[in-house]
Amino acid sequence: MTVSPPTGLDQPAFNTPANTPAFDGPAIASAATALVAARRVAAGIDAFPGPLPEDLATAYAIQNAATAAWPDAVAGWKVALIPPALTERLGANRFVGPVFANTATFWTGAPLRFPVI
């Protein structure tokens, strides 16, 4: 399954040749595999697994590979802040990521409790 950010939240020219991932397929797969492995055991990681993505196309390619490997449906989207030191290079200050169905909670008015990694 390939996952793309919701319409309106992606870069207007995201799918142009200029926005193809800077990493090759094996590097993308390796980073995605490491991220999924950490998620499976609910563990944080000390550093990004491999070189930091050079562009949003590469970051989204890694996210797509990791999302496809995760055994759950996407229920929604979250928006994260890109560190200020990277915003100029990436040309954006936000990154959109999936919220998986098994982690979505419907609010009933009662306090919500959830673990933080």
Short mmCIF file of C-alpha atoms in Angstrom, two decimals:
data_model
loop_
_atom_site.label_atom_id
_atom_site.label_comp_id
_atom_site.label_asym_id
_atom_site.label_seq_id
_atom_site.Cartn_x
_atom_site.Cartn_y
_atom_site.Cartn_z
CA MET A 1 0.00 0.00 0.00
CA THR A 2 1.33 3.46 -0.88
CA VAL A 3 0.31 6.30 1.37
CA SER A 4 0.44 9.93 0.34
CA PRO A 5 -0.30 12.97 2.47
CA PRO A 6 -3.88 14.22 2.28
CA THR A 7 -4.64 16.56 -0.63
CA GLY A 8 -3.71 20.14 0.20
CA LEU A 9 -1.01 19.19 2.70
CA ASP A 10 1.56 17.94 0.24
CA GLN A 11 3.93 20.02 -1.83
CA PRO A 12 2.24 21.26 -5.04
CA ALA A 13 4.97 19.78 -7.23
CA PHE A 14 5.64 16.73 -5.05
CA ASN A 15 5.33 14.20 -7.88
CA THR A 16 7.53 15.96 -10.44
CA PRO A 17 10.85 14.47 -11.58
CA ALA A 18 12.68 17.14 -9.56
CA ASN A 19 11.06 15.69 -6.43
CA THR A 20 12.10 12.08 -6.80
CA PRO A 21 13.75 10.54 -3.73
CA ALA A 22 17.47 11.26 -3.38
CA PHE A 23 18.09 7.77 -1.90
CA ASP A 24 17.93 4.50 -3.80
CA GLY A 25 15.38 1.79 -3.03
CA PRO A 26 17.62 -0.27 -0.70
CA ALA A 27 18.45 2.78 1.47
CA ILE A 28 14.76 3.67 1.71
CA ALA A 29 13.84 0.07 2.57
CA SER A 30 16.61 -0.17 5.19
CA ALA A 31 15.48 3.00 6.99
CA ALA A 32 11.82 1.92 6.84
CA THR A 33 12.65 -1.53 8.22
CA ALA A 34 14.53 -0.04 11.18
CA LEU A 35 11.70 2.39 11.94
CA VAL A 36 9.09 -0.40 11.80
CA ALA A 37 11.24 -2.61 14.05
CA ALA A 38 11.41 0.16 16.67
CA ARG A 39 7.64 0.74 16.43
CA ARG A 40 6.92 -2.99 16.88
CA VAL A 41 8.59 -2.93 20.32
CA ALA A 42 7.43 0.63 21.12
CA ALA A 43 11.00 1.84 21.48
CA GLY A 44 12.56 5.16 20.67
CA ILE A 45 15.68 5.38 18.55
CA ASP A 46 18.83 7.34 19.33
CA ALA A 47 19.34 8.57 15.77
CA PHE A 48 17.70 8.28 12.38
CA PRO A 49 18.56 4.87 10.89
CA GLY A 50 20.89 5.80 8.06
CA PRO A 51 21.52 9.17 6.47
CA LEU A 52 18.92 11.84 7.18
CA PRO A 53 16.62 12.35 4.18
CA GLU A 54 17.91 15.13 1.95
CA ASP A 55 14.47 16.16 0.74
CA LEU A 56 10.77 15.65 1.41
CA ALA A 57 10.42 13.20 -1.48
CA THR A 58 12.90 10.89 0.25
CA ALA A 59 11.29 11.37 3.67
CA TYR A 60 7.86 10.54 2.28
CA ALA A 61 9.27 7.53 0.37
CA ILE A 62 10.66 6.15 3.66
CA GLN A 63 7.36 6.86 5.40
CA ASN A 64 5.42 5.14 2.59
CA ALA A 65 7.60 2.04 2.86
CA ALA A 66 7.25 1.93 6.65
CA THR A 67 3.49 2.47 6.47
CA ALA A 68 3.11 -0.30 3.92
CA ALA A 69 4.99 -2.67 6.25
CA TRP A 70 2.83 -1.81 9.26
CA PRO A 71 -0.08 -4.24 9.82
CA ASP A 72 -2.78 -1.65 10.39
CA ALA A 73 -4.93 0.74 8.39
CA VAL A 74 -4.37 4.49 8.34
CA ALA A 75 -7.19 6.18 10.27
CA GLY A 76 -6.05 9.78 9.93
CA TRP A 77 -3.12 12.15 9.65
CA LYS A 78 -0.94 14.09 12.06
CA VAL A 79 1.17 17.11 11.27
CA ALA A 80 4.65 17.45 12.78
CA LEU A 81 7.06 20.35 12.93
CA ILE A 82 10.24 20.04 10.87
CA PRO A 83 13.21 21.28 12.95
CA PRO A 84 13.91 24.96 12.11
CA ALA A 85 17.47 24.13 11.04
CA LEU A 86 16.06 21.98 8.21
CA THR A 87 13.13 24.10 6.98
CA GLU A 88 15.08 26.15 4.44
CA ARG A 89 16.78 23.11 2.93
CA LEU A 90 13.52 21.13 2.76
CA GLY A 91 11.36 24.07 1.70
CA ALA A 92 8.68 23.29 4.29
CA ASN A 93 8.13 23.56 8.02
CA ARG A 94 5.64 20.70 8.44
CA PHE A 95 5.58 16.97 7.67
CA VAL A 96 2.40 14.89 7.50
CA GLY A 97 2.35 11.36 8.91
CA PRO A 98 -0.19 8.59 9.38
CA VAL A 99 -2.21 7.82 12.50
CA PHE A 100 -2.92 4.10 12.60
CA ALA A 101 -6.38 2.75 13.41
CA ASN A 102 -5.29 0.77 16.47
CA THR A 103 -3.96 3.95 18.06
CA ALA A 104 -6.97 6.17 17.30
CA THR A 105 -9.23 6.85 20.25
CA PHE A 106 -12.64 8.44 20.12
CA TRP A 107 -13.14 10.98 22.84
CA THR A 108 -16.13 10.40 25.11
CA GLY A 109 -15.53 13.34 27.40
CA ALA A 110 -13.51 11.34 29.90
CA PRO A 111 -9.76 11.94 30.39
CA LEU A 112 -7.65 10.15 27.80
CA ARG A 113 -4.57 8.17 28.80
CA PHE A 114 -1.90 7.03 26.39
CA PRO A 115 1.73 5.93 26.55
CA VAL A 116 4.45 8.21 25.32
CA ILE A 117 7.63 6.84 23.77
#
